[in-house]
CSV table of C-alpha atoms in Angstrom, one decimal:
chain,number,residue,atom,x,y,z
A,1,MET,CA,-50.6,4.7,32.8
A,2,ASN,CA,-50.0,7.5,35.3
A,3,ASN,CA,-51.5,6.8,38.8
A,4,ARG,CA,-51.5,10.5,39.7
A,5,ALA,CA,-54.3,11.2,37.1
A,6,ILE,CA,-58.0,10.6,36.7
A,7,SER,CA,-60.3,11.3,33.8
A,8,ILE,CA,-63.4,13.4,34.0
A,9,VAL,CA,-65.5,11.9,31.2
A,10,GLY,CA,-69.0,12.0,29.8
A,11,GLU,CA,-70.9,10.5,26.9
A,12,CYS,CA,-71.0,13.8,25.0
A,13,SER,CA,-70.5,17.6,25.2
A,14,ASN,CA,-72.5,19.8,27.6
A,15,VAL,CA,-72.9,17.3,30.4
A,16,GLY,CA,-70.9,19.4,32.9
A,17,LYS,CA,-67.3,18.1,32.8
A,18,THR,CA,-65.7,21.6,32.5
A,19,THR,CA,-68.0,23.1,35.1
A,20,LEU,CA,-67.1,20.2,37.5
A,21,ILE,CA,-63.4,20.6,37.0
A,22,LYS,CA,-63.6,24.4,37.4
A,23,ASN,CA,-65.4,24.1,40.7
A,24,LEU,CA,-63.1,21.3,42.0
A,25,LEU,CA,-60.0,23.5,41.1
A,26,LYS,CA,-61.4,26.3,43.2
A,27,ILE,CA,-61.6,24.0,46.2
A,28,PHE,CA,-58.2,22.4,45.6
A,29,SER,CA,-56.4,25.6,45.1
A,30,LYS,CA,-57.9,27.1,48.3
A,31,GLU,CA,-56.5,24.1,50.1
A,32,GLY,CA,-53.0,24.7,48.7
A,33,LEU,CA,-53.0,21.7,46.4
A,34,LYS,CA,-51.2,21.9,43.1
A,35,VAL,CA,-53.5,20.3,40.4
A,36,GLY,CA,-52.7,20.0,36.8
A,37,VAL,CA,-55.3,19.7,34.0
A,38,VAL,CA,-55.1,18.1,30.6
A,39,LYS,CA,-57.8,18.8,28.1
A,40,HIS,CA,-58.2,16.8,24.9
A,41,HIS,CA,-59.2,18.8,21.9
A,42,HIS,CA,-60.4,17.0,18.8
A,43,ARG,CA,-59.5,19.8,16.3
A,44,GLU,CA,-56.4,21.8,15.5
A,45,PHE,CA,-56.1,25.0,17.7
A,46,ASP,CA,-53.9,28.0,17.9
A,47,PHE,CA,-53.9,30.5,20.8
A,48,ASP,CA,-51.0,32.6,19.6
A,49,ARG,CA,-51.5,35.7,17.5
A,50,GLU,CA,-50.1,36.5,14.1
A,51,GLY,CA,-47.4,39.1,14.2
A,52,LYS,CA,-46.2,38.2,17.7
A,53,ASP,CA,-42.6,36.9,18.1
A,54,SER,CA,-43.7,33.6,19.5
A,55,TYR,CA,-46.0,33.1,16.5
A,56,ILE,CA,-43.2,34.0,14.1
A,57,PHE,CA,-40.9,31.5,15.8
A,58,SER,CA,-43.5,28.8,15.7
A,59,LYS,CA,-44.4,29.4,12.0
A,60,SER,CA,-40.7,29.6,11.1
A,61,GLY,CA,-40.1,26.0,12.1
A,62,ALA,CA,-39.4,26.0,15.9
A,63,SER,CA,-40.2,22.5,17.3
A,64,CYS,CA,-41.0,24.2,20.7
A,65,VAL,CA,-41.6,27.7,21.8
A,66,LYS,CA,-41.8,28.7,25.4
A,67,MET,CA,-43.3,32.0,26.4
A,68,VAL,CA,-42.4,33.2,29.8
A,69,SER,CA,-43.7,36.0,31.9
A,70,PRO,CA,-43.4,36.8,35.7
A,71,ASN,CA,-46.3,34.5,36.5
A,72,ARG,CA,-46.8,32.2,33.5
A,73,VAL,CA,-45.1,29.8,31.2
A,74,ILE,CA,-46.8,28.6,28.0
A,75,THR,CA,-45.2,25.8,26.0
A,76,VAL,CA,-46.2,25.3,22.4
A,77,GLU,CA,-44.9,22.1,20.7
A,78,ASN,CA,-45.3,21.9,17.0
A,79,LEU,CA,-45.8,18.2,16.2
A,80,ASN,CA,-46.7,16.2,13.1
A,81,TYR,CA,-48.5,13.6,15.3
A,82,GLU,CA,-50.8,13.5,18.3
A,83,LYS,CA,-48.8,13.2,21.5
A,84,SER,CA,-50.0,10.3,23.7
A,85,LEU,CA,-51.7,11.2,27.0
A,86,ASN,CA,-49.0,9.1,28.8
A,87,ASP,CA,-46.2,11.3,27.3
A,88,VAL,CA,-48.1,14.4,28.3
A,89,LEU,CA,-48.6,13.2,31.9
A,90,LYS,CA,-44.9,12.3,32.2
A,91,THR,CA,-44.0,16.0,31.9
A,92,MET,CA,-46.4,17.0,34.7
A,93,THR,CA,-44.4,15.7,37.7
A,94,GLU,CA,-44.7,18.7,40.0
A,95,TYR,CA,-48.4,18.4,40.8
A,96,ASP,CA,-50.3,16.7,43.6
A,97,PHE,CA,-52.5,15.1,40.9
A,98,ILE,CA,-53.9,15.7,37.5
A,99,LEU,CA,-57.4,16.0,36.2
A,100,VAL,CA,-57.9,14.9,32.6
A,101,GLU,CA,-60.9,16.1,30.7
A,102,GLY,CA,-61.8,13.7,28.0
A,103,TYR,CA,-59.6,10.9,26.8
A,104,LYS,CA,-62.4,8.5,27.5
A,105,TRP,CA,-60.7,5.8,25.5
A,106,GLU,CA,-57.6,5.8,27.8
A,107,ASN,CA,-57.1,3.3,30.6
A,108,LEU,CA,-57.5,5.8,33.4
A,109,ASP,CA,-59.7,5.6,36.4
A,110,ARG,CA,-62.5,8.1,36.1
A,111,ILE,CA,-65.4,10.1,37.3
A,112,GLU,CA,-68.3,10.0,34.8
A,113,VAL,CA,-70.6,13.0,34.4
A,114,TYR,CA,-74.1,12.1,33.3
A,115,ARG,CA,-76.8,14.7,32.5
A,116,THR,CA,-80.4,14.0,31.7
A,117,GLY,CA,-81.3,15.2,28.2
A,118,TYR,CA,-77.7,14.8,26.9
A,119,SER,CA,-76.5,11.5,28.2
A,120,THR,CA,-78.2,8.2,27.3
A,121,GLU,CA,-76.0,5.7,29.3
A,122,ILE,CA,-73.0,5.3,31.5
A,123,ILE,CA,-70.2,4.7,29.1
A,124,SER,CA,-67.3,3.8,31.5
A,125,GLU,CA,-66.3,0.3,32.4
A,126,LYS,CA,-67.5,-0.3,36.0
A,127,ASP,CA,-64.0,-1.3,37.2
A,128,LYS,CA,-62.6,2.1,36.1
A,129,LEU,CA,-65.4,4.2,37.7
A,130,ILE,CA,-64.4,6.1,40.9
A,131,ALA,CA,-67.8,7.9,41.0
A,132,ILE,CA,-70.7,9.1,39.0
A,133,VAL,CA,-71.8,12.7,39.0
A,134,SER,CA,-75.4,12.8,37.9
A,135,ASP,CA,-78.8,14.5,38.2
A,136,ILE,CA,-80.5,11.1,38.5
A,137,GLU,CA,-79.8,7.9,40.5
A,138,HIS,CA,-78.1,5.0,38.7
A,139,ASN,CA,-78.6,1.4,39.7
A,140,LEU,CA,-74.9,0.8,40.2
A,141,ASN,CA,-72.8,0.0,43.3
A,142,ILE,CA,-70.6,3.1,42.9
A,143,ASP,CA,-70.4,6.4,44.8
A,144,GLN,CA,-72.8,8.9,43.2
A,145,PHE,CA,-73.0,12.6,43.7
A,146,ASN,CA,-75.4,15.3,42.6
A,147,PRO,CA,-73.7,17.8,40.2
A,148,ASN,CA,-73.5,20.6,42.8
A,149,GLU,CA,-71.9,18.5,45.5
A,150,TYR,CA,-68.4,19.9,44.7
A,151,GLU,CA,-67.0,19.6,48.3
A,152,LYS,CA,-68.0,15.9,48.5
A,153,ILE,CA,-66.6,15.1,45.1
A,154,ALA,CA,-63.4,16.9,46.0
A,155,GLU,CA,-63.1,14.8,49.2
A,156,LYS,CA,-63.6,11.6,47.1
A,157,ILE,CA,-60.8,12.7,44.8
A,158,LYS,CA,-58.5,13.6,47.7
A,159,ASP,CA,-59.2,10.2,49.3
A,160,TYR,CA,-58.5,8.5,46.0
A,161,PHE,CA,-55.0,10.2,45.8
A,162,ASN,CA,-54.4,10.1,49.6
A,163,VAL,CA,-53.8,13.8,49.8
């Protein structure tokens, strides 16, 4: 698996994974780091709009549609299978590192987010844990951070990737 990526995982939804990533990205971008993000989605999604040329191309059978503007590129691949995380990561070579939200079943090192009232246990294998972000202390010999310690968590990640 890719050694330029780590997962941000949690036992369930609403534990703070997206909030953590959002705040880390603000820190990393201010420091000039290029960070990619991969988000797993359990259901089908479509962010194109009916009637737009890109939508027409996609619905007409294009395997891939790229939409390009002066400041953005969006790639839509129409697949009849779920692309592996490893294949997705292979396409993301121009980033300092990649944060992956979800994919808790993959063999990536990870930061686990635990939130009282939502989480019931730490779900990650201990040898894969880089750190725990939690509102309570866990009896584990692993770096632990409070959910709002974004700067400290960012430093931990930069140390992990040697950037």
